[in-house]
XYZ file of C-alpha atoms in Angstrom:
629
model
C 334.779 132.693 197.659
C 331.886 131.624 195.137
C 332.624 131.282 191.742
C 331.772 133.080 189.029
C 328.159 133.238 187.671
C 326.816 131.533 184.920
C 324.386 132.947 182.192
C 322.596 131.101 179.273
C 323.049 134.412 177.350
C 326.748 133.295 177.780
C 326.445 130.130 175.616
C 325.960 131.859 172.689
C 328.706 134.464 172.868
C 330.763 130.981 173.607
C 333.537 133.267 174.373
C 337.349 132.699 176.057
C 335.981 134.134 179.687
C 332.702 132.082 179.672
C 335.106 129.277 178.897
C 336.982 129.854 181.420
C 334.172 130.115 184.055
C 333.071 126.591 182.838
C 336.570 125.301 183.813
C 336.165 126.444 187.401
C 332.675 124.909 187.814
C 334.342 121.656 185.957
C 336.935 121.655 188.564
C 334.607 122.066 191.551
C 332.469 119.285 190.160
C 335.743 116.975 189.878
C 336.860 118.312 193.666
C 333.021 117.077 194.559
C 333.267 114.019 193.142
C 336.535 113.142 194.825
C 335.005 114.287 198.198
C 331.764 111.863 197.561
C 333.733 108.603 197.307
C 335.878 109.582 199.999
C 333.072 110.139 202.702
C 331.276 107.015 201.304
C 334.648 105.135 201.734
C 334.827 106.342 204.981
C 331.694 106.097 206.089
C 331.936 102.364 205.288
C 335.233 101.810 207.274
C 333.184 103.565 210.413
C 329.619 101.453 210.015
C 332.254 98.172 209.356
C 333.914 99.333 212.715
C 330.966 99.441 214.703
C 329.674 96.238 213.561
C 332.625 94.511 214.595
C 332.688 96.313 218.071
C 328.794 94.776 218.228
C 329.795 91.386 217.771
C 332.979 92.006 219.900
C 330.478 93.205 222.907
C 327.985 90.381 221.974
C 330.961 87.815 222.464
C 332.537 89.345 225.325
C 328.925 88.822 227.216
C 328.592 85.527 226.180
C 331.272 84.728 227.989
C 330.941 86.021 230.653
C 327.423 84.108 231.066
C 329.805 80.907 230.484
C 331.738 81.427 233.538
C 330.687 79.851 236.880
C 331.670 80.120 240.218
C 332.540 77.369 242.446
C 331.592 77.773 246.367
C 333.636 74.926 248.942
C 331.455 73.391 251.519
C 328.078 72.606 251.622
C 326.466 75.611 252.684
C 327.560 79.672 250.959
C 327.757 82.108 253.247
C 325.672 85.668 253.396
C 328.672 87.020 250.936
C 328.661 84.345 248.399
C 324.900 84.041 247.883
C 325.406 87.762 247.204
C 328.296 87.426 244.873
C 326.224 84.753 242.899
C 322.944 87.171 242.726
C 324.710 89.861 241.679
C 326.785 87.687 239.014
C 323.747 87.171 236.955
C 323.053 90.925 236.844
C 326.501 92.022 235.939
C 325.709 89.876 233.186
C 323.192 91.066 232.124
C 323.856 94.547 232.623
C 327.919 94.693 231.352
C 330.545 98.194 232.001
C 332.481 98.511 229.298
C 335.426 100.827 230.305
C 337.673 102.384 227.300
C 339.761 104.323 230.394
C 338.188 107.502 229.406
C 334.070 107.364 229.210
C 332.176 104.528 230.542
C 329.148 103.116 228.342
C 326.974 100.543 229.739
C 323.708 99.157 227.649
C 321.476 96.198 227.874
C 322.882 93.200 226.160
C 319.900 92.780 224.199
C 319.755 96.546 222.749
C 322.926 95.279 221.185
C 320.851 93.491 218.522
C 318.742 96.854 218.280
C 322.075 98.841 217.160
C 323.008 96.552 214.639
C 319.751 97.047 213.203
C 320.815 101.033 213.156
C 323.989 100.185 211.900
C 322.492 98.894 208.802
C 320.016 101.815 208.958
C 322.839 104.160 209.137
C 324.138 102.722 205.678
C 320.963 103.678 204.417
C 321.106 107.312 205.500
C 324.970 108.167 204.776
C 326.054 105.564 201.581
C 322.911 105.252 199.318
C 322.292 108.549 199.105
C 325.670 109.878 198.376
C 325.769 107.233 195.824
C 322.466 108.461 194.399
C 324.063 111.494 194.006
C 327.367 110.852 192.156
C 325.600 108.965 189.588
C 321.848 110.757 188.696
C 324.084 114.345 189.455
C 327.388 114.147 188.689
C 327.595 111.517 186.715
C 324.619 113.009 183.995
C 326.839 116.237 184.422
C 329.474 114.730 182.799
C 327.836 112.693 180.339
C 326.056 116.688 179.298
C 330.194 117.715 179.099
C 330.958 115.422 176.565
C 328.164 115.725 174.450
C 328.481 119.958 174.722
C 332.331 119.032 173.710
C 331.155 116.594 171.082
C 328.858 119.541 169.705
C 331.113 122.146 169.898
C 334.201 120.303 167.666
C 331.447 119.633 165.395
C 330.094 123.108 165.233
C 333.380 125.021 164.825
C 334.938 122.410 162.706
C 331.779 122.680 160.492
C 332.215 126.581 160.935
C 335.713 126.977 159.658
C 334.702 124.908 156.391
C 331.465 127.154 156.032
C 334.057 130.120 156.468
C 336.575 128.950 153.552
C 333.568 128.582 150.689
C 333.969 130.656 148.147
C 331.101 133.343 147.172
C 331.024 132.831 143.558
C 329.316 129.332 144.490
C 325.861 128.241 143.347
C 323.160 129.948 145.458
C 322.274 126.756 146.233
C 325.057 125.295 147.413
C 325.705 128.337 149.452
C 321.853 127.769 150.852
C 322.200 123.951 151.405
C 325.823 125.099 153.096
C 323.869 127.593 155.297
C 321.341 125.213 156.138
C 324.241 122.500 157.386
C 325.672 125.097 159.443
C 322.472 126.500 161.142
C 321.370 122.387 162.243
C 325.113 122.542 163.706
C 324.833 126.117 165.087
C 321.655 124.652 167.226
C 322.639 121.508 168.480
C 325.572 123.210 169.358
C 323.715 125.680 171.600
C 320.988 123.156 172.703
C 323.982 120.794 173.861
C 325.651 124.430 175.555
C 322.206 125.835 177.233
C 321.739 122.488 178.689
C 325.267 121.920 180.346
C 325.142 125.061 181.941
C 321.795 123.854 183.300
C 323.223 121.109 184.697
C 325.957 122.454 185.937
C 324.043 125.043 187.965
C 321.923 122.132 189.165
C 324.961 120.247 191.086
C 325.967 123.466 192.432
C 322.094 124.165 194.051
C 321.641 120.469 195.008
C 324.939 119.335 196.662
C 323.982 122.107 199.419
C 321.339 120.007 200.644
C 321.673 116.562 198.740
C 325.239 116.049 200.489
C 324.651 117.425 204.169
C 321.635 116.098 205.037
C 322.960 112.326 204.374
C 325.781 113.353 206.422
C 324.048 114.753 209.184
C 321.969 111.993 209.810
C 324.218 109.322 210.220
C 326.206 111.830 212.725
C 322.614 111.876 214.439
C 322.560 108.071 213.791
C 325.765 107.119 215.513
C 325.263 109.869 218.616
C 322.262 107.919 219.847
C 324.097 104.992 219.126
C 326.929 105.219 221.271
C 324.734 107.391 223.429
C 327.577 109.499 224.716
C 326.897 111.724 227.497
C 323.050 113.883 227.564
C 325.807 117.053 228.013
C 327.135 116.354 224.657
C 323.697 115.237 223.519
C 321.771 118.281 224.448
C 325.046 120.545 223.140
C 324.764 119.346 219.948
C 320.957 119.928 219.700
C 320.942 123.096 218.605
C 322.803 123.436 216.138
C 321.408 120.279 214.599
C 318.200 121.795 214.449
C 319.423 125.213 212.968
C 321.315 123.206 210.050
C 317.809 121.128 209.203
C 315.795 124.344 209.327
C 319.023 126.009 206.413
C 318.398 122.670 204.616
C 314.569 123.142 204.324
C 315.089 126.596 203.713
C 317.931 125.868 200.754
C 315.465 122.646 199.643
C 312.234 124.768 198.937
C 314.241 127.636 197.349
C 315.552 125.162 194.934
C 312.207 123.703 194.229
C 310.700 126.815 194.045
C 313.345 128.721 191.330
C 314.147 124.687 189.215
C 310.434 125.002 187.126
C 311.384 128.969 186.384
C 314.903 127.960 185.203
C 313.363 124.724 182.963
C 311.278 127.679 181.278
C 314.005 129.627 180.867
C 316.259 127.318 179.367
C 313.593 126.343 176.658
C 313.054 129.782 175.889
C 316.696 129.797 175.366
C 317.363 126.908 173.246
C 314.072 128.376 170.760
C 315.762 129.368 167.884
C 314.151 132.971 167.791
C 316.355 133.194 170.764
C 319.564 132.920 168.758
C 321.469 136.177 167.824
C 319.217 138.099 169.982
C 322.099 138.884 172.758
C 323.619 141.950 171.570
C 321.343 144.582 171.872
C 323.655 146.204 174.612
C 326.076 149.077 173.576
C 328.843 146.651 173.238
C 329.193 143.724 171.004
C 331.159 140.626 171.376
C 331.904 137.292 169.599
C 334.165 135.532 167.129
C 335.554 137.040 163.729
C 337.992 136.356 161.688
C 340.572 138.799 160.450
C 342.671 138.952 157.270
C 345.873 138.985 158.293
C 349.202 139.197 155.167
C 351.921 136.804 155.489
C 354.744 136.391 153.765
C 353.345 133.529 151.839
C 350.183 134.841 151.911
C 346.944 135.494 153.070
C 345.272 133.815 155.871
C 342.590 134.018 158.513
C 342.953 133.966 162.089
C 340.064 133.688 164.544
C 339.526 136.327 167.185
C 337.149 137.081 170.170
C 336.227 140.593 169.433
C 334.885 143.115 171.952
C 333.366 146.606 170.397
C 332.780 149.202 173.483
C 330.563 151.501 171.005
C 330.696 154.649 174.024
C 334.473 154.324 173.455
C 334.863 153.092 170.241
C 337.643 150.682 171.086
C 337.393 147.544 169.605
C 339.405 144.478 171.595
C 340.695 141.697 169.561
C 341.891 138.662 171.553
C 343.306 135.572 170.132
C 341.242 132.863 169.869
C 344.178 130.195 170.275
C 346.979 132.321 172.445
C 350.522 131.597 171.814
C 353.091 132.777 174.005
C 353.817 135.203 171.262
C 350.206 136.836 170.926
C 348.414 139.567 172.688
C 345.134 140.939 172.904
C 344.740 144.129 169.887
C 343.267 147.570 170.807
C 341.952 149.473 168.002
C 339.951 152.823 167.810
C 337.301 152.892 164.889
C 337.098 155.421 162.570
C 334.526 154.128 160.136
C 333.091 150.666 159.086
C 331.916 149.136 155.667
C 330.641 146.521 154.297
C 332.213 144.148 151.811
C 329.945 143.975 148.806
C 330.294 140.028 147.613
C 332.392 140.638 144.191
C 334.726 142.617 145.692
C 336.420 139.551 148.013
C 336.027 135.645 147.663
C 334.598 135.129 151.448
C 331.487 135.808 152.423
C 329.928 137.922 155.527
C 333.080 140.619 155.347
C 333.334 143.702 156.248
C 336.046 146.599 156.707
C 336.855 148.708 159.635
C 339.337 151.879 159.515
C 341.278 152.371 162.418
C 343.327 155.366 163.768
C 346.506 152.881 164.750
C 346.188 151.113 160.987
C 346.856 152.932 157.989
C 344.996 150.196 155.533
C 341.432 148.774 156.652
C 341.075 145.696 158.905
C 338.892 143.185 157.144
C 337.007 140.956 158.954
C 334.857 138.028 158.457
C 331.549 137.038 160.659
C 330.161 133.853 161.278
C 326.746 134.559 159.471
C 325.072 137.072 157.623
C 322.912 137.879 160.416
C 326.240 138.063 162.794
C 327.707 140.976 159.909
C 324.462 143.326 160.527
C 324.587 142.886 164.214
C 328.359 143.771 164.274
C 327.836 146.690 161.460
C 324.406 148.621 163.626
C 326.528 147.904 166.631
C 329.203 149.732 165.011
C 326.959 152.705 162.775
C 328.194 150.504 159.556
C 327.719 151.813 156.256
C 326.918 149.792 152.950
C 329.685 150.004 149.970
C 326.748 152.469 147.907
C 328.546 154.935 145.778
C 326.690 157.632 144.372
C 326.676 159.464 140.826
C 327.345 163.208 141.941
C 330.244 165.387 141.415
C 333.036 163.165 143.315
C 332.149 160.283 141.277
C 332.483 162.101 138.358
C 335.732 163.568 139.498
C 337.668 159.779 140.574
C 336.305 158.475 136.957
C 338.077 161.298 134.980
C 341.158 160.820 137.650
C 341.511 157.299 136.930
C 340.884 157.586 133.225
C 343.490 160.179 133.331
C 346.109 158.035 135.148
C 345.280 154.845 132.578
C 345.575 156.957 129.763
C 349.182 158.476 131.075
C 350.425 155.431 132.085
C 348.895 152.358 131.123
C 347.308 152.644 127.602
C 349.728 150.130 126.396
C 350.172 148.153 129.559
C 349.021 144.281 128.852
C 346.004 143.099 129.965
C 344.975 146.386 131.477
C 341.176 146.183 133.123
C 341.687 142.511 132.740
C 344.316 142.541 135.617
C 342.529 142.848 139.134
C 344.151 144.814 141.782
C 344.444 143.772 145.399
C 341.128 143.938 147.929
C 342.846 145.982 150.647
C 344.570 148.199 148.269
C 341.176 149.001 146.202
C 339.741 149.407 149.595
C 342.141 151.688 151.040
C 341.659 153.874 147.063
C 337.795 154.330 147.567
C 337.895 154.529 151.450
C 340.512 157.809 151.146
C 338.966 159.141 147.653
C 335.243 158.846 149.055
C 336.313 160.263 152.492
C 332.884 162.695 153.803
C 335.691 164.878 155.420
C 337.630 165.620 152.241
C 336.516 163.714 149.131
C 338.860 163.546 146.368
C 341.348 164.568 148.224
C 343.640 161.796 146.701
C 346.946 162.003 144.748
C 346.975 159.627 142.178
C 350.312 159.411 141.006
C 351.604 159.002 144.208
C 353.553 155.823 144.501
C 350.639 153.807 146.602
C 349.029 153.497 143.536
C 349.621 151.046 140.520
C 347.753 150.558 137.109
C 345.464 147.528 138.226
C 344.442 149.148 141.842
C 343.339 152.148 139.419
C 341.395 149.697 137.035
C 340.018 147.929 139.479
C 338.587 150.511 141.824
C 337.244 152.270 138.832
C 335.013 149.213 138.119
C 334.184 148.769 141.407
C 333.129 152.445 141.896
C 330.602 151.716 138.803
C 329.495 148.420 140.296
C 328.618 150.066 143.595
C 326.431 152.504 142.204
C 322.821 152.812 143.948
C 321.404 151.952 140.197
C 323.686 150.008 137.330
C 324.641 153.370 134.788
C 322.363 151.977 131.796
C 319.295 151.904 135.183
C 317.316 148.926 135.730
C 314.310 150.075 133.873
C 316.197 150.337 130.471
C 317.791 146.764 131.237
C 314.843 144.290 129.495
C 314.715 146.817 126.550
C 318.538 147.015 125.874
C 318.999 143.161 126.198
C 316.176 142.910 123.448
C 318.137 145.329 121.272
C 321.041 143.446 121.138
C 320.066 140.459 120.310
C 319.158 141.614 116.990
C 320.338 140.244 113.807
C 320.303 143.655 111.854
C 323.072 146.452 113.008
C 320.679 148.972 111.972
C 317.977 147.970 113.761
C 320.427 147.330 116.981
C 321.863 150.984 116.598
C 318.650 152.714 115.872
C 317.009 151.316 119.264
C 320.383 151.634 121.028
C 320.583 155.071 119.948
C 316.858 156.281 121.381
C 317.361 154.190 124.529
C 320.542 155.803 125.193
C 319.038 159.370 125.383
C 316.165 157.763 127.847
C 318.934 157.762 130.236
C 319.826 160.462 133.344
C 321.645 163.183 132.174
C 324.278 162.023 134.470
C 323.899 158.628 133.160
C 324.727 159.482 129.878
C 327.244 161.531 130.141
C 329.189 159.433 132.088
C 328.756 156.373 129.679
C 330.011 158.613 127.009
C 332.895 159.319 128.820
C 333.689 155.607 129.600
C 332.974 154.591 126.123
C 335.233 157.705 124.847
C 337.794 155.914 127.215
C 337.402 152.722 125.863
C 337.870 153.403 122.468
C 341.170 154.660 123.244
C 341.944 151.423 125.057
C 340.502 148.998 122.022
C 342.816 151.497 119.588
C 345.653 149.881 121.123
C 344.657 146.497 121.660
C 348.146 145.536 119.400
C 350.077 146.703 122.720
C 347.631 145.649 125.453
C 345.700 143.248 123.867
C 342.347 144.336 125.269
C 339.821 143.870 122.108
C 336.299 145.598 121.936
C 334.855 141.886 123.025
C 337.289 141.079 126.187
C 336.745 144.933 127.215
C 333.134 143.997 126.491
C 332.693 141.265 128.711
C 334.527 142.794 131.364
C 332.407 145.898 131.383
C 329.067 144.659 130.155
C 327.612 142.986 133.649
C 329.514 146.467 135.420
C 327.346 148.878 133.672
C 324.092 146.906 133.410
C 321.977 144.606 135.224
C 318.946 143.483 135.926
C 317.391 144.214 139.347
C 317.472 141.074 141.074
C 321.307 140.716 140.305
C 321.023 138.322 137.123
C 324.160 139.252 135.106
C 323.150 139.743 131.371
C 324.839 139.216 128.198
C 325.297 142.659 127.447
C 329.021 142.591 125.638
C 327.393 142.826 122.610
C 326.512 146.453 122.654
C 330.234 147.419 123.758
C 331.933 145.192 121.152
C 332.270 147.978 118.947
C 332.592 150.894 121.767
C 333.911 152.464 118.485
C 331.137 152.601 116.211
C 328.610 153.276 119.521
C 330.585 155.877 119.995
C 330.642 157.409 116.685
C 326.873 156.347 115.958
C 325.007 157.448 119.238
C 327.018 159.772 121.142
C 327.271 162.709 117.920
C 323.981 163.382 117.813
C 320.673 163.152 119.559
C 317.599 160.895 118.410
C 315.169 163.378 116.177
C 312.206 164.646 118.748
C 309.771 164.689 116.275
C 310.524 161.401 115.384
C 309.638 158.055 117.190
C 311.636 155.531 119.333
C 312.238 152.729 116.269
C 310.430 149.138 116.985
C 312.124 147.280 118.911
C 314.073 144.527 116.828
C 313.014 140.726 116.394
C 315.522 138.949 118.503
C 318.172 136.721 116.524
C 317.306 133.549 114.634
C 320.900 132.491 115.769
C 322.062 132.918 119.464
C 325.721 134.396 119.259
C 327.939 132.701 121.463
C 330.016 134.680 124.255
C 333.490 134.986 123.067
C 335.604 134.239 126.106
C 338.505 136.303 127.099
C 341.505 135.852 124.946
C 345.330 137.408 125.114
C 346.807 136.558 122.139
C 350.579 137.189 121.367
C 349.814 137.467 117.752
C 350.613 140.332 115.872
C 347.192 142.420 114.862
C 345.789 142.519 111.671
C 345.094 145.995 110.671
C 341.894 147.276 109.132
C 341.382 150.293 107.339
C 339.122 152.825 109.003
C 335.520 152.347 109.059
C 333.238 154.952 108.296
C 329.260 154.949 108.493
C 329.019 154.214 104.645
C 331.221 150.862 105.370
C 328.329 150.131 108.212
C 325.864 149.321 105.556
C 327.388 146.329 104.202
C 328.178 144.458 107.423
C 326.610 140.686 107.862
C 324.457 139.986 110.424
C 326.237 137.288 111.428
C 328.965 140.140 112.303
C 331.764 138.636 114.686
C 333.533 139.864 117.111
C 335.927 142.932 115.742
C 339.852 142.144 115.737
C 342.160 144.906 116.948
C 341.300 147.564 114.293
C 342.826 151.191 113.772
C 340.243 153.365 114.582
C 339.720 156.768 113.373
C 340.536 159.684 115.363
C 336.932 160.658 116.695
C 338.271 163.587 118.943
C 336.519 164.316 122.193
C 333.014 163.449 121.705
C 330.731 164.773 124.438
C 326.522 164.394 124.322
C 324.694 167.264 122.862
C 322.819 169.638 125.093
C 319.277 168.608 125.028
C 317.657 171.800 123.478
């Protein structure tokens, strides 16, 4: 039975089967090896053997040609001159009887066959040992580099795996860069095993048996056994050199097409090109709870997209483990802030009642996985269900967790923000979600809230208001920061703005009791500033400083609309004085409380202003935006 084929496509998958092919091949090159030195060995103890029996013969006619005979009397008889005649030819010409065949040759063509004894250890040893070391033995020199590269490649992987993605771009690009050098050399060192491999295989068919099959020729006409078993063994000596040629050109013919084709392979173009079929396979890795924790374990994954059942088989099996069958449901991708690896992505299953999140080797490998498996990005849109989970959650916050310390500061957990926005934001029935049921707590409310408004297709203050906003807060006069704050404001969507008046509305009522959850205008601030605006190309802003005093926005922008008639206010010089970023502080102090500002109060405020302590706001009511008439 042949074994199992091998593919260069296969290298790249690397997976448990392929590895396991490679072990068969590895034992039929160690079974081959064992087989070479035992024919050489062998084949030495035979051409030793028949050198000895061709001195033995040489000696035994010697002496013979020694011996004399003696006659009595002075004249032989007809007999004895005939004895003495025929002496000289029996010398010459000796029978050799082993009781079975008689062999008779010239005793000088004894000297000729130790001449083909030494040519027989020309036909049968050298080449054999030819073999075993520019075959085999550059076979396994390719096996321990391809194992060298691979320890180095995975161990380099898992470290690649376990960086964090709030790194420095460019450490995460110099990181990338280490692991792509590995990533070849590891497949270089892979494509040209199996090449080797499947070189021993094809050459052994003809490199072995044709050594072999001339010294059997070799030591036929040397003992010249019978021209019966001569002639019998003819034929089928001539059909095995004509499969030899046959299996020699073939070879020669098909080695140039598999050079090209392992060159092609090794090109780096080449790499991640494998998957194009319906079904997908390679390694992820799958976060998995403990009971002290989180961890990662490593998988060979199979999708079957006709099916939709996706295979997960450990990568190290333990007598404990077993292969995983999931059907898919849907499949998302992890957007970078929302978990601390990179290249994740979530897949909901009907056997699983929270998402399966999984980690690929490369950001490449996560959009082959994600088309194989009709993947969708984390983009949340501003229509009616957004609108809808926004008041729900404000709802819930404002019911239960007003006064609940360090609330929008806490973060909830990944998987259960996940499973929130995965059942909320379900196509089949969106908003379809109870709340106050008891899956949910305070912090997975907060934090899917901020996630939904990080998601969004566009930030909620746009991109295109972004420069002009910045520019308006750095101003040194509150006027002048209001006034252009104010008319950019209604330069918003409609959508836009009414949802940033409800979140501000919100946020007021969280700052009011900042002397219970300790959440001031400038920690809620800097939590929501780089949420609700950004620039385009994902450079996070200081924009606190127009939500430090949610309050007075509130009061300020969000009663009344920007005069048409009149125009947009210059924008305002920037500040003499940079304002440093007040960092996020819970203080177990009691508040100091401030008697209620009003717009007359504005007026006098510094334009050095500092951050606002917890203050007692006035009770604004439930602002909304005026219609635009």
């Amino acid at each position: 039975m042949g074994h199992p084929p091998l593919e260069f496509s296969d290298c790249y998958g690397d997976s448990p089967d392929f590895r396991e092919r490679l072990k068969c091949y590895e034992l039929e090159l160690e079974r081959t090896s064992k087989f070479l030195k035992d024919v050489i060995k062998d084949g030495n103890s035979v051409i030793n053997a028949i050198k000895g029996y061709s001195v033995a013969v040489h000696k035994f006619s010697q002496t013979l040609n020694v011996f004399q005979f003696d006659f009595i009397g002075d004249s032989l008889t007809d007999d004895e001159i005939n004895i003495a005649e025929r002496r000289k030819q029996f010398i010459t010409f000796p029978i050799i009887t082993d009781g079975t065949v008689n062999m008779s040759c010239n005793f000088f063509v004894f000297f000729f066959f130790l001449v083909q004894v030494q040519n027989a250890c020309d036909l049968l040893i050298k080449p054999l040992e030819k073999f075993r070391k520019e075959q085999i033995g550059v076979t396994k020199e390719r096996r321990k580099k391809f194992e060298k590269e691979s320890e180095k490649y995975y161990s380099q992987l898992d470290k690649h795996l376990n960086l964090s993605a709030k790194k420095k771009e460019t450490q995460l690009q110099e990181a990338d860069e280490l692991l792509d050098k590995e990533r070849l050399n590891f497949y270089e060192s892979s494509v040209e095993y199996v090449y080797q491999i499947q070189q021993v295989q094809d050459r052994k068919k003809f490199d072995v048996v044709e050594p072999v099959l001339a010294f059997l020729h070799s030591i036929l006409t040397l003992n010249n056994l019978t021209v019966e078993m001569t002639q019998d063994f003819m034929p089928y000596k001539q059909e095995l050199q004509l499969s030899l040629q046959n299996t020699r050109n073939h070879f020669e013919s098909t080695r140039e097409e598999m050079e090209e084709l392992m060159k092609r392979m090794k090109h780096p173009t080449q790499i991640g090109k494998m998957h194009g079929q319906p079904t997908i396979e390679g390694y992820l890795y799958s976060q998995e709870k403990w009971a002290l924790g989180v961890s990662w374990v490593k998988y060979y994954c199979k999708y079957h997209k006709a099916s939709k059942l996706f295979v997960m088989v450990p990568a190290e099996p333990k007598p404990a483990t077993k292969q995983v069958e999931l059907k898919l449901k849907s499949c998302f991708r992890r957007k970078t802030e929302s978990i601390d690896k990179r290249f994740c992505f979530d897949i909901e299953t009907y056997e699983r009642n929270i998402p399966v999140t999984l980690q690929a080797v490369s950001e490449a490998n996560r959009k082959l996985w994600m088309e194989a498996m009709d993947g969708k990005e984390p983009v949340m849109e501003l229509n009616e269900v957004g609108f809808k989970f926004v008041r729900k959650c404000i709802n819930f916050v404002e019911t239960k967790g007003l006064t609940q310390e360090g609330v929008y500061r806490t973060v909830g957990s990944n998987i259960q923000v996940q499973k929130l926005l995965n059942a909320f934001f379900d196509q089949k029935c969106p908003g379809d979600v109870d709340f106050h049921s008891s899956d949910w707590d305070i912090k997975t409310i907060t934090s899917a809230m901020k996630f939904y408004l990080r998601s969004l297709t566009e930030p909620l203050m746009t991109y295109g208001l972004n420069r002009d906003l910045i520019l308006a807060a750095k101003s040194d006069s509150l006027d002048d920061r209001l006034g252009a704050i104010h008319s950019l404001t209604y330069k918003l969507p409609e959508k836009n703005r009414e949802m940033l008046s409800l979140l501000i509305e919100h946020l007021v009522n969280v700052c009011s009791n900042s002397g219970d959850n300790l959440m001031t205008p400038s920690n809620m601030g800097v939590i929501f500033g780089p949420t609700l605006m950004r620039a385009e190309e994902e450079t996070v802003a200081s924009c606190d400083c127009y939500l430090m005093h949610c309050g007075i926005i509130n009061i300020q922008i969000f009663c009344t609309a920007p005069e048409e008639s009149s125009t947009a206010p210059p924008m305002p010089p920037p500040r003499i004085t940079p304002r440093k970023r007040q960092p996020i502080t819970i203080s177990k102090r009691t508040p100091r409380v401030y008697p209620a500002v009003n717009y007359g109060q504005l007026q006098n405020i510094e334009s050095n202003y500092q951050p606002l302590r917890p203050m007692a706001y006035p009770d604004v009511g439930l602002l909304r935006p005026p219609q635009p008439s």
